[in-house]
C-alpha atoms as a PDB file:
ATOM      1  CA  UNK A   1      -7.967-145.450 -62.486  1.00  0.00           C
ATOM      2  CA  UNK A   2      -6.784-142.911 -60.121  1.00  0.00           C
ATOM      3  CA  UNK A   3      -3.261-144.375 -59.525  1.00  0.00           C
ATOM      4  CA  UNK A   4      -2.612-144.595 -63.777  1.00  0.00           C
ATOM      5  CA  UNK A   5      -3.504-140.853 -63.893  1.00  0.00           C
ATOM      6  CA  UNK A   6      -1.342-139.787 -61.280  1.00  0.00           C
ATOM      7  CA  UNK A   7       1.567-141.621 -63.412  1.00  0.00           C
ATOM      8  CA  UNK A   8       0.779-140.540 -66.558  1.00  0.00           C
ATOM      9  CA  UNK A   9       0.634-136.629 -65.054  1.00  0.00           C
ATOM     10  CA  UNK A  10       3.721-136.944 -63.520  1.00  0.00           C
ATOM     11  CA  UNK A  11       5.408-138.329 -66.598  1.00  0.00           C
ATOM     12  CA  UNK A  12       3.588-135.357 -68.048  1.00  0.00           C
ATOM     13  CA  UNK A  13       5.181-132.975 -66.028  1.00  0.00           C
ATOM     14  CA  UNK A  14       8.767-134.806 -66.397  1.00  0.00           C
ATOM     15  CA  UNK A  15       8.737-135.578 -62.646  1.00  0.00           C
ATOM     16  CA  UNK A  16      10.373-138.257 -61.314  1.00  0.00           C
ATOM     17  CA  UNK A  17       8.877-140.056 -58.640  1.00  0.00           C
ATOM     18  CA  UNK A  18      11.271-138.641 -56.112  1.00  0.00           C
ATOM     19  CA  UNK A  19      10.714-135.336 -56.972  1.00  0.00           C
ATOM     20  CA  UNK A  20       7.161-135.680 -57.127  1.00  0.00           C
ATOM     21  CA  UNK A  21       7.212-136.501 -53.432  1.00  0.00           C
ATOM     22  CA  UNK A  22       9.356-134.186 -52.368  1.00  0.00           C
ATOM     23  CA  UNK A  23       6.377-131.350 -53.985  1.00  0.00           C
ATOM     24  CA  UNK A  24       3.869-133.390 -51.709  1.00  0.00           C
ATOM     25  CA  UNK A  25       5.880-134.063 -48.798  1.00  0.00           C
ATOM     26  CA  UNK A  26       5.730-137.601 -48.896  1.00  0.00           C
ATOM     27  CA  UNK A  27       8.370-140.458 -49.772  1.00  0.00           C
ATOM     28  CA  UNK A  28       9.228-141.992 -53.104  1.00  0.00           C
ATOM     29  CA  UNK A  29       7.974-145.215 -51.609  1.00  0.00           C
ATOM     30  CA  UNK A  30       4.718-143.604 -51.042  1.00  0.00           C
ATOM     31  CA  UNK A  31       4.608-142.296 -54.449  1.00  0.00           C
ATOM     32  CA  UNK A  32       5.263-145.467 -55.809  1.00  0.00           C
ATOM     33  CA  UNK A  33       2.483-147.139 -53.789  1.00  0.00           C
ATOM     34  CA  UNK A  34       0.279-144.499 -54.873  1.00  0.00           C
ATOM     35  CA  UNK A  35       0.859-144.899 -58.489  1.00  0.00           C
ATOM     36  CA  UNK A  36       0.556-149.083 -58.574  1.00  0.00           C
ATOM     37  CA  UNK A  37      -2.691-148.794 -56.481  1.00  0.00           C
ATOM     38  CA  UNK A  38      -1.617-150.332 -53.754  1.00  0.00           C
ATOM     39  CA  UNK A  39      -2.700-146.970 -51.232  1.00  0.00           C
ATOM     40  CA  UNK A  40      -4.139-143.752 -52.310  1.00  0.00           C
ATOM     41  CA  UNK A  41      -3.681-139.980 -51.318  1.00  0.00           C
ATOM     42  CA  UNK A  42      -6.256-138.748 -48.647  1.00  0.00           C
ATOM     43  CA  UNK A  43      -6.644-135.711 -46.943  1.00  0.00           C
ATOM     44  CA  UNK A  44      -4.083-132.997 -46.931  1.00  0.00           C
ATOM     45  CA  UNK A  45      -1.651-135.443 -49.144  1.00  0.00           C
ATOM     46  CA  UNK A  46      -4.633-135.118 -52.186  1.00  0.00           C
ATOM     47  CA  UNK A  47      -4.341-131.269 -51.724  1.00  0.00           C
ATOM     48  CA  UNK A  48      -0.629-131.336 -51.834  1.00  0.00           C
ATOM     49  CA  UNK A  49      -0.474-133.602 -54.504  1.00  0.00           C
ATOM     50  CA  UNK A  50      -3.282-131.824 -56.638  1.00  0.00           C
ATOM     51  CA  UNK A  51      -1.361-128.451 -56.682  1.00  0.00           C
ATOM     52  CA  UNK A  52       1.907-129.998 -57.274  1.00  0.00           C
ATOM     53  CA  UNK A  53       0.081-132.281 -60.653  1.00  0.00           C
ATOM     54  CA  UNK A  54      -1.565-129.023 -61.780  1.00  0.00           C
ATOM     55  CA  UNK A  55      -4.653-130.568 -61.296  1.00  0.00           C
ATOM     56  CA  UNK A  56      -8.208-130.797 -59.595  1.00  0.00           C
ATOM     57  CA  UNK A  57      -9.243-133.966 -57.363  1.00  0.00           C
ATOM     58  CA  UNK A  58     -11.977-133.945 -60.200  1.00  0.00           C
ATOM     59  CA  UNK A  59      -9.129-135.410 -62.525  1.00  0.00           C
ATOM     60  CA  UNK A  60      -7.454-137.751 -60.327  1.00  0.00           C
ATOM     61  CA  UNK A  61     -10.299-139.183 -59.032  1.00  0.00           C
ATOM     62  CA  UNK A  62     -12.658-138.957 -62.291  1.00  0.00           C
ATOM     63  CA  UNK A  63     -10.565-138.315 -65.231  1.00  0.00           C
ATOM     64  CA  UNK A  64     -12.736-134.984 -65.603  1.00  0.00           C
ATOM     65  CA  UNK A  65     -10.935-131.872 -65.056  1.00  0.00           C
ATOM     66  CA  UNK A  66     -13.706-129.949 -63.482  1.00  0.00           C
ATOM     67  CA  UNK A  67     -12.560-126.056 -62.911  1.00  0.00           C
ATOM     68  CA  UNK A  68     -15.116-125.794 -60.589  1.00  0.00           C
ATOM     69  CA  UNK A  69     -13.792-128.901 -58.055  1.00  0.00           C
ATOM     70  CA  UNK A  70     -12.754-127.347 -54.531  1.00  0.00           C
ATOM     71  CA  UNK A  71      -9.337-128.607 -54.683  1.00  0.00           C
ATOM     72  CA  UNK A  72      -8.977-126.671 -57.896  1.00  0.00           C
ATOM     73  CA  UNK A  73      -8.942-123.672 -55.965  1.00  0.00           C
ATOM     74  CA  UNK A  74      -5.592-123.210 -53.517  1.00  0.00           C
ATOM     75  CA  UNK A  75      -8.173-120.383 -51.475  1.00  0.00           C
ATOM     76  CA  UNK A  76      -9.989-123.612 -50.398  1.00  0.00           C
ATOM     77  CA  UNK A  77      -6.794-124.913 -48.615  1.00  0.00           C
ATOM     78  CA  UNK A  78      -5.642-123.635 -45.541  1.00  0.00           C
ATOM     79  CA  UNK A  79      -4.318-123.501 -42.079  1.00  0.00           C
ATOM     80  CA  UNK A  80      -7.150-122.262 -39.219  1.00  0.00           C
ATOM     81  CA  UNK A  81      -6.200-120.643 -35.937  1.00  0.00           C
ATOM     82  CA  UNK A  82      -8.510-120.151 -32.729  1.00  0.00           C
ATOM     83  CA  UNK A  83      -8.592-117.429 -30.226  1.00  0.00           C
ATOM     84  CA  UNK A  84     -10.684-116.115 -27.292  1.00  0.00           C
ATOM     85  CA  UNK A  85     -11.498-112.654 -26.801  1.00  0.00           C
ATOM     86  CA  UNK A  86      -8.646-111.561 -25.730  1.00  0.00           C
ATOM     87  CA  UNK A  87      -6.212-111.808 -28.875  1.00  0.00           C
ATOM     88  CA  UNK A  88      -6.194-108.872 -30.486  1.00  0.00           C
ATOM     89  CA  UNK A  89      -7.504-109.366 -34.225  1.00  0.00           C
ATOM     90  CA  UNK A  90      -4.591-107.781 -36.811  1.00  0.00           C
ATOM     91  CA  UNK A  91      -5.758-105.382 -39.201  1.00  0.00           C
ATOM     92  CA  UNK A  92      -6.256-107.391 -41.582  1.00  0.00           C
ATOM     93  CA  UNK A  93      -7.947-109.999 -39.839  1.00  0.00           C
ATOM     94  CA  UNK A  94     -11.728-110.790 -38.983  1.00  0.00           C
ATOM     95  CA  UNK A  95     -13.367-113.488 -36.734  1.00  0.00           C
ATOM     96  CA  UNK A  96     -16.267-115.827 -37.873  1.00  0.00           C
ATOM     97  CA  UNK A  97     -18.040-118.438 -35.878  1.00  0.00           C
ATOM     98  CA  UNK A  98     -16.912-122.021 -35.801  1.00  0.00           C
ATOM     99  CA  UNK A  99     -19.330-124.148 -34.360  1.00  0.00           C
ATOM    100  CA  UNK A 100     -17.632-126.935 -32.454  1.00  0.00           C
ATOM    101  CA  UNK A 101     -21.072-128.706 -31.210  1.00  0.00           C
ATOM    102  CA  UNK A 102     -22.296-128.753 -34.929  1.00  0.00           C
ATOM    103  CA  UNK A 103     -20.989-131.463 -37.512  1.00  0.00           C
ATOM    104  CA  UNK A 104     -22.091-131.409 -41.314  1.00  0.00           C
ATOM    105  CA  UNK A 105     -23.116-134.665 -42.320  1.00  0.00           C
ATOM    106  CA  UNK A 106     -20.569-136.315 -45.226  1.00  0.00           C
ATOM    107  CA  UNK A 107     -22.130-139.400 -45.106  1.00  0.00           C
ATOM    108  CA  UNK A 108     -25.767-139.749 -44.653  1.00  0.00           C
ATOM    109  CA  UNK A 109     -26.178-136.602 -42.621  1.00  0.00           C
ATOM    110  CA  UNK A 110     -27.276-135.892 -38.783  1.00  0.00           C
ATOM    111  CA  UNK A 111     -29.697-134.183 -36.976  1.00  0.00           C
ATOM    112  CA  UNK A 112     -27.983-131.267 -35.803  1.00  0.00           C
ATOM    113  CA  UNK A 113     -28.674-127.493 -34.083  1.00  0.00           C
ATOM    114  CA  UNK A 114     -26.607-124.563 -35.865  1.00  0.00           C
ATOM    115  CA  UNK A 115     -27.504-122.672 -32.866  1.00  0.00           C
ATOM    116  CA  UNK A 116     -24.663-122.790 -30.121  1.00  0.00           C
ATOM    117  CA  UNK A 117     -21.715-120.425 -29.542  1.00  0.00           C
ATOM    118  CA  UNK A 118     -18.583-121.992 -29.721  1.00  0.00           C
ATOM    119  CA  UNK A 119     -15.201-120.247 -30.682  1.00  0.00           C
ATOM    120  CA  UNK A 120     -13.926-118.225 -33.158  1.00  0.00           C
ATOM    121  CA  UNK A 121     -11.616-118.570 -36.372  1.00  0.00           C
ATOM    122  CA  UNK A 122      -9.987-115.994 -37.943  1.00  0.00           C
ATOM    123  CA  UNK A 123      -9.713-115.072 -42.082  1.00  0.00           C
ATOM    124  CA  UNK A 124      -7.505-112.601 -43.635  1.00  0.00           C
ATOM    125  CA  UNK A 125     -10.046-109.683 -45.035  1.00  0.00           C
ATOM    126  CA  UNK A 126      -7.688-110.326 -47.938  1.00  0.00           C
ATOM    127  CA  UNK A 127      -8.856-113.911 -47.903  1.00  0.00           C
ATOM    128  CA  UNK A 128     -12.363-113.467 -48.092  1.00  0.00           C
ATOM    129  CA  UNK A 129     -12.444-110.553 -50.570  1.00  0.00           C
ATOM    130  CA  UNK A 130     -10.710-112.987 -53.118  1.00  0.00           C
ATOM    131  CA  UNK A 131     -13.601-114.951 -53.268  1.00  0.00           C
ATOM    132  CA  UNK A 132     -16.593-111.950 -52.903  1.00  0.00           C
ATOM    133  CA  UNK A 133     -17.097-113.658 -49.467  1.00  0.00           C
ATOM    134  CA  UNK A 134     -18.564-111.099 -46.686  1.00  0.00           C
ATOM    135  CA  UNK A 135     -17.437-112.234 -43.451  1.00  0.00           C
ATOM    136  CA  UNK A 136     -20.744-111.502 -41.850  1.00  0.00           C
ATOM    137  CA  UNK A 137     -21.893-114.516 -43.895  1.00  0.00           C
ATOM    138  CA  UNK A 138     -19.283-116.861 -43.064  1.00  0.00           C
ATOM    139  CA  UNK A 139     -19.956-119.565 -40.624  1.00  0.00           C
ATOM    140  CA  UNK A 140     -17.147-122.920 -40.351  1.00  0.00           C
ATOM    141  CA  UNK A 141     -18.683-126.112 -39.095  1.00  0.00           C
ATOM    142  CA  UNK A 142     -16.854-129.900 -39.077  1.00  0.00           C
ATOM    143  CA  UNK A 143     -17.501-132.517 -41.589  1.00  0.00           C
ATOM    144  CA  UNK A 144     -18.130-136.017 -40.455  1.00  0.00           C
ATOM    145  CA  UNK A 145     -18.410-139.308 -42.605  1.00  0.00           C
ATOM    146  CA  UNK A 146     -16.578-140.663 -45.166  1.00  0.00           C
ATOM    147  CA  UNK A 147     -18.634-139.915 -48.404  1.00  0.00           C
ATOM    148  CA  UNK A 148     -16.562-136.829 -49.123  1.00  0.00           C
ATOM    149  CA  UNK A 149     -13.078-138.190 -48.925  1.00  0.00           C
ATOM    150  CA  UNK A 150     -10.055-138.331 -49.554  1.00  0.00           C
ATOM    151  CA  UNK A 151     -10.829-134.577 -50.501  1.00  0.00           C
ATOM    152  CA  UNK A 152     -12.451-134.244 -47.216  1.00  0.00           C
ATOM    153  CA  UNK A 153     -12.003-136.855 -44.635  1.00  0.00           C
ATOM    154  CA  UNK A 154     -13.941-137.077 -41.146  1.00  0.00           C
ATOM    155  CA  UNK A 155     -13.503-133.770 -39.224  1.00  0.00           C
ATOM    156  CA  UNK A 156     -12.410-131.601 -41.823  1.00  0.00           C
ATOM    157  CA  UNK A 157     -13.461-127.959 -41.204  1.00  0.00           C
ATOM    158  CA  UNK A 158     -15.252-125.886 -43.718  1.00  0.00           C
ATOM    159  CA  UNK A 159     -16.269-122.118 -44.728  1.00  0.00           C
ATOM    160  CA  UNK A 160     -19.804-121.340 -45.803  1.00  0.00           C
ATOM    161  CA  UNK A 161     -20.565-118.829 -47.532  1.00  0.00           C
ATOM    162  CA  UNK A 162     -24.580-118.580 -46.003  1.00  0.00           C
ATOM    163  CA  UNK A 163     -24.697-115.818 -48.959  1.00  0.00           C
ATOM    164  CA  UNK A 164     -24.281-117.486 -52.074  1.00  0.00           C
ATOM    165  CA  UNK A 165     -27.350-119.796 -52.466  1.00  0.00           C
ATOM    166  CA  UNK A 166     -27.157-120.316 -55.795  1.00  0.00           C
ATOM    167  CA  UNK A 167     -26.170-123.600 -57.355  1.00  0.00           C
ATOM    168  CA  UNK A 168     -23.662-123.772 -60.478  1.00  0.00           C
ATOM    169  CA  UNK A 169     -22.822-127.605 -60.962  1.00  0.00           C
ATOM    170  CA  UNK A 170     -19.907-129.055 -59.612  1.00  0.00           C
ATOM    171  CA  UNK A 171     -19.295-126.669 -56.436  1.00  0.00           C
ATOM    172  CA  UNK A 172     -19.844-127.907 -53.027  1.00  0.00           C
ATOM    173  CA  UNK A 173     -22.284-126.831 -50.974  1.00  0.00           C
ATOM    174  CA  UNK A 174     -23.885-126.951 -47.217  1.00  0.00           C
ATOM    175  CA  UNK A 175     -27.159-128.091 -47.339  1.00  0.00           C
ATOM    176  CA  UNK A 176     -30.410-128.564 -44.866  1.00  0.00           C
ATOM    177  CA  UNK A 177     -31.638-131.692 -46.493  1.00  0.00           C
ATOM    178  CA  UNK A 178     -35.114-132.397 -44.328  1.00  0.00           C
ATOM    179  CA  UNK A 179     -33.320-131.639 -40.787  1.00  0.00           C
ATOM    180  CA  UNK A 180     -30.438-133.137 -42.309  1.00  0.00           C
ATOM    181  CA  UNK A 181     -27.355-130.878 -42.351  1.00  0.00           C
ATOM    182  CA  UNK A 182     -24.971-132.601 -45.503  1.00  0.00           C
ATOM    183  CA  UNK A 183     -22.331-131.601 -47.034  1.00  0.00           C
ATOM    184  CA  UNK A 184     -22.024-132.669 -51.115  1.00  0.00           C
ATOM    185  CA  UNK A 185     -20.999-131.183 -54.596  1.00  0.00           C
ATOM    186  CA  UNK A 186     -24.856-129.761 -55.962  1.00  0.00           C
ATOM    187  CA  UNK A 187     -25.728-130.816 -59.462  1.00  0.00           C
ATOM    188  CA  UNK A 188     -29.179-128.899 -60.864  1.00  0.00           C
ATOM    189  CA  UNK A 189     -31.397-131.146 -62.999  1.00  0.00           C
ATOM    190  CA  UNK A 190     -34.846-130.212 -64.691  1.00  0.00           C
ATOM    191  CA  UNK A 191     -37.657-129.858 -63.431  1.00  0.00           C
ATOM    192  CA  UNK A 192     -36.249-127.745 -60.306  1.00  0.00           C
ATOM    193  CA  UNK A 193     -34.476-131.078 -59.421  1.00  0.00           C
ATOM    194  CA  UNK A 194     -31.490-131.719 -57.728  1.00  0.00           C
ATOM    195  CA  UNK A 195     -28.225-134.472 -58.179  1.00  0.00           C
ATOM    196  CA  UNK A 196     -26.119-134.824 -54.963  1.00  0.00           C
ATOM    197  CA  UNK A 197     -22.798-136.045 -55.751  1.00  0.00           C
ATOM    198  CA  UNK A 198     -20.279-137.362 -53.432  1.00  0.00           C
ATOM    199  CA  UNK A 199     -16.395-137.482 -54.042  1.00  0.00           C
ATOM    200  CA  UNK A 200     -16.700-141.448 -52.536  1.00  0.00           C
ATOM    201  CA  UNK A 201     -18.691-142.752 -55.190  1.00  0.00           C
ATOM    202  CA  UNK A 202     -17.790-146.318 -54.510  1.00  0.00           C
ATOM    203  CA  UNK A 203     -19.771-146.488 -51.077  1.00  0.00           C
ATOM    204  CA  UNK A 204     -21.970-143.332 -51.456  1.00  0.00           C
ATOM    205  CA  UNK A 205     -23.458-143.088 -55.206  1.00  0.00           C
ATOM    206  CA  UNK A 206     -25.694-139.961 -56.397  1.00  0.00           C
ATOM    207  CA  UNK A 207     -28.516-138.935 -55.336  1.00  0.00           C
ATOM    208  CA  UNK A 208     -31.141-137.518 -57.557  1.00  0.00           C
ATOM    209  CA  UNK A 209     -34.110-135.772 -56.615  1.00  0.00           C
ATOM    210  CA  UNK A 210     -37.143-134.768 -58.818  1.00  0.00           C
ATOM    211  CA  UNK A 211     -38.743-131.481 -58.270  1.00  0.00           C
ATOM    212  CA  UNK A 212     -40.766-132.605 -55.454  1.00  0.00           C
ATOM    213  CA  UNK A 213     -38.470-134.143 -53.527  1.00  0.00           C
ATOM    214  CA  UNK A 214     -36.115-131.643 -53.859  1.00  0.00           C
ATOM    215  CA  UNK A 215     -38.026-129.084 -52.079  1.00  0.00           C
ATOM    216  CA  UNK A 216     -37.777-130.353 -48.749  1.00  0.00           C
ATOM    217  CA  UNK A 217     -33.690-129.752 -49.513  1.00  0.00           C
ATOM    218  CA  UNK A 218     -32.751-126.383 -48.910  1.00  0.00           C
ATOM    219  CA  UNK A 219     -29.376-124.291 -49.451  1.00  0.00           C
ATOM    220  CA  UNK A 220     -27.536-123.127 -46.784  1.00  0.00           C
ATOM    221  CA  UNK A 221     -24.242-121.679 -48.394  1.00  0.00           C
ATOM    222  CA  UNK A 222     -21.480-122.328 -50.912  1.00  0.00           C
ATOM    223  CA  UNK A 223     -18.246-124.069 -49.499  1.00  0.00           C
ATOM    224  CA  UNK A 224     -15.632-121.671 -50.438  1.00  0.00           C
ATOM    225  CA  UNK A 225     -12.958-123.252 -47.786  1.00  0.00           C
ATOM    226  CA  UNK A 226     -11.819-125.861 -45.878  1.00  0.00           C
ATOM    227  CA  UNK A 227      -8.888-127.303 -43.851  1.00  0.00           C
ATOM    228  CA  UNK A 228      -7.508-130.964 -43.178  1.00  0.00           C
ATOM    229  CA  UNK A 229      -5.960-131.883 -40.216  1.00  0.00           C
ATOM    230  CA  UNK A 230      -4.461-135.010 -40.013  1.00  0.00           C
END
C-alpha cells in the first residue's frame, strides 16, 4: 500500500514526520494522514514528496522503482510562463506552442483538432538540450481525466516531444489512438502489440492491444515535461 511505503521510506531516510513535511510543503497532520491512508498525495504534493523520498511515483504507487517513471525525472517538473509577442524572449529562452483549445485525453480520450493557434510557453534552451529535445518539435497541450493521477491530475500541462516516436516501456507518451488523442505510459508487447498503462489503475486498468489493433494507435511524441497547477 502506498501510505506503508511512504512510512517505511521516511523511516528509511530518518525523517520525522515533521520534517518530512516541511521537504513537501505540507503539515505534519497531512503527513500523518498520508501515511495511515486516510488521504493521499496528488498533484504537485506527489512531485514534492517524490523528490524529497528519493523516489519515483512508480514506487509509491506500485512498489516498483521504475527509472524510467516521469516523476523520476525533476526536468519533468516545472513552473510554465505565457507571453504575447511582445515580451522579449531572453537569450536563453525559446517559445513553443501551447494549445489552449486542445486537451489530451487521461481518461478515455476525446475527439480533438491539434490545429489552432493559441499562445506561447517558453523553455530554457538549457532545458530542452538536457533532454536531446529540439524545440521545433515541442508542442504543450492540457491533460483532462482522471486516469493519470495523482501524477497528473485534470488540466495538467505537458511537453511533447513530436520527435521521439519510439517506445521504451514505462515512459509516457502522447498518442492518436483512432481520433483519440490520450495520454498513457506505452508498454510494447509481441507481435507489434501495444499495453497502455495508466497511473489510476483502480478505475482505469490496462489496455492491451494485439498487433492489429494496435495499428490504428499511432505515436505522436514522448512526454518529456509537465506542470501541475493546483
Amino acid at each position: 500500500m502506498m501510505n506503508e511505503r511512504i512510512k517505511t521510506r521516511r523511516k528509511e531516510l530518518k525523517l520525522s514526520q515533521e520534517a518530512l513535511g516541511k521537504r513537501v510543503g505540507v503539515t505534519k497532520a497531512t503527513v500523518s494522514q498520508w501515511e495511515n491512508g486516510i488521504t493521499s498525495p496528488a498533484g504537485e504534493n506527489m512531485h514534492k514528496l517524490c523528490k524529497a523520498l528519493s523516489t519515483s511515483s512508480s514506487f509509491l504507487l506500485y512498489g516498483v522503482e521504475d527509472k524510467n517513471s516521469p516523476s523520476a525525472d525533476a526536468s519533468f517538473q516545472g513552473e510554465m510562463a505565457t507571453w504575447d509577442n511582445s515580451t522579449p524572449l531572453d537569450k536563453d529562452e525559446v517559445e513553443v506552442p501551447f494549445y489552449t483549445e486542445v486537451k489530451l485525453s487521461a481518461g478515455n480520450g476525446i475527439i480533438a483538432d491539434i490545429e489552432n493557434h493559441g499562445p506561447k510557453l517558453r523553455f530554457s534552451k538549457s532545458t530542452l538540450r538536457s533532454q536531446g529535445v529540439d524545440h521545433s518539435a515541442v508542442a504543450c497541450v492540457k491533460v483532462s481525466g482522471g486516469s493519470m493521477e495523482p501524477v497528473l491530475p485534470s488540466g495538467s500541462t505537458v511537453g511533447i516531444d513530436t520527435a521521439n516516436k519510439t517506445i521504451v516501456d514505462g515512459k509516457m507518451y502522447a498518442i492518436n489512438h483512432d481520433g483519440m488523442l490520450r495520454v498513457k505510459l506505452l508498454y510494447t508487447l509481441p507481435g507489434n502489440g501495444l499495453r497502455l498503462r495508466s497511473y489510476n489503475q483502480d478505475e482505469y486498468p490496462d489496455e492491451s492491444y494485439n498487433g492489429d489493433q494496435a495499428k490504428v494507435i499511432t505515436v505522436i511524441g514522448r512526454v518529456f515535461w509537465y506542470s501541475v497547477l493546483l
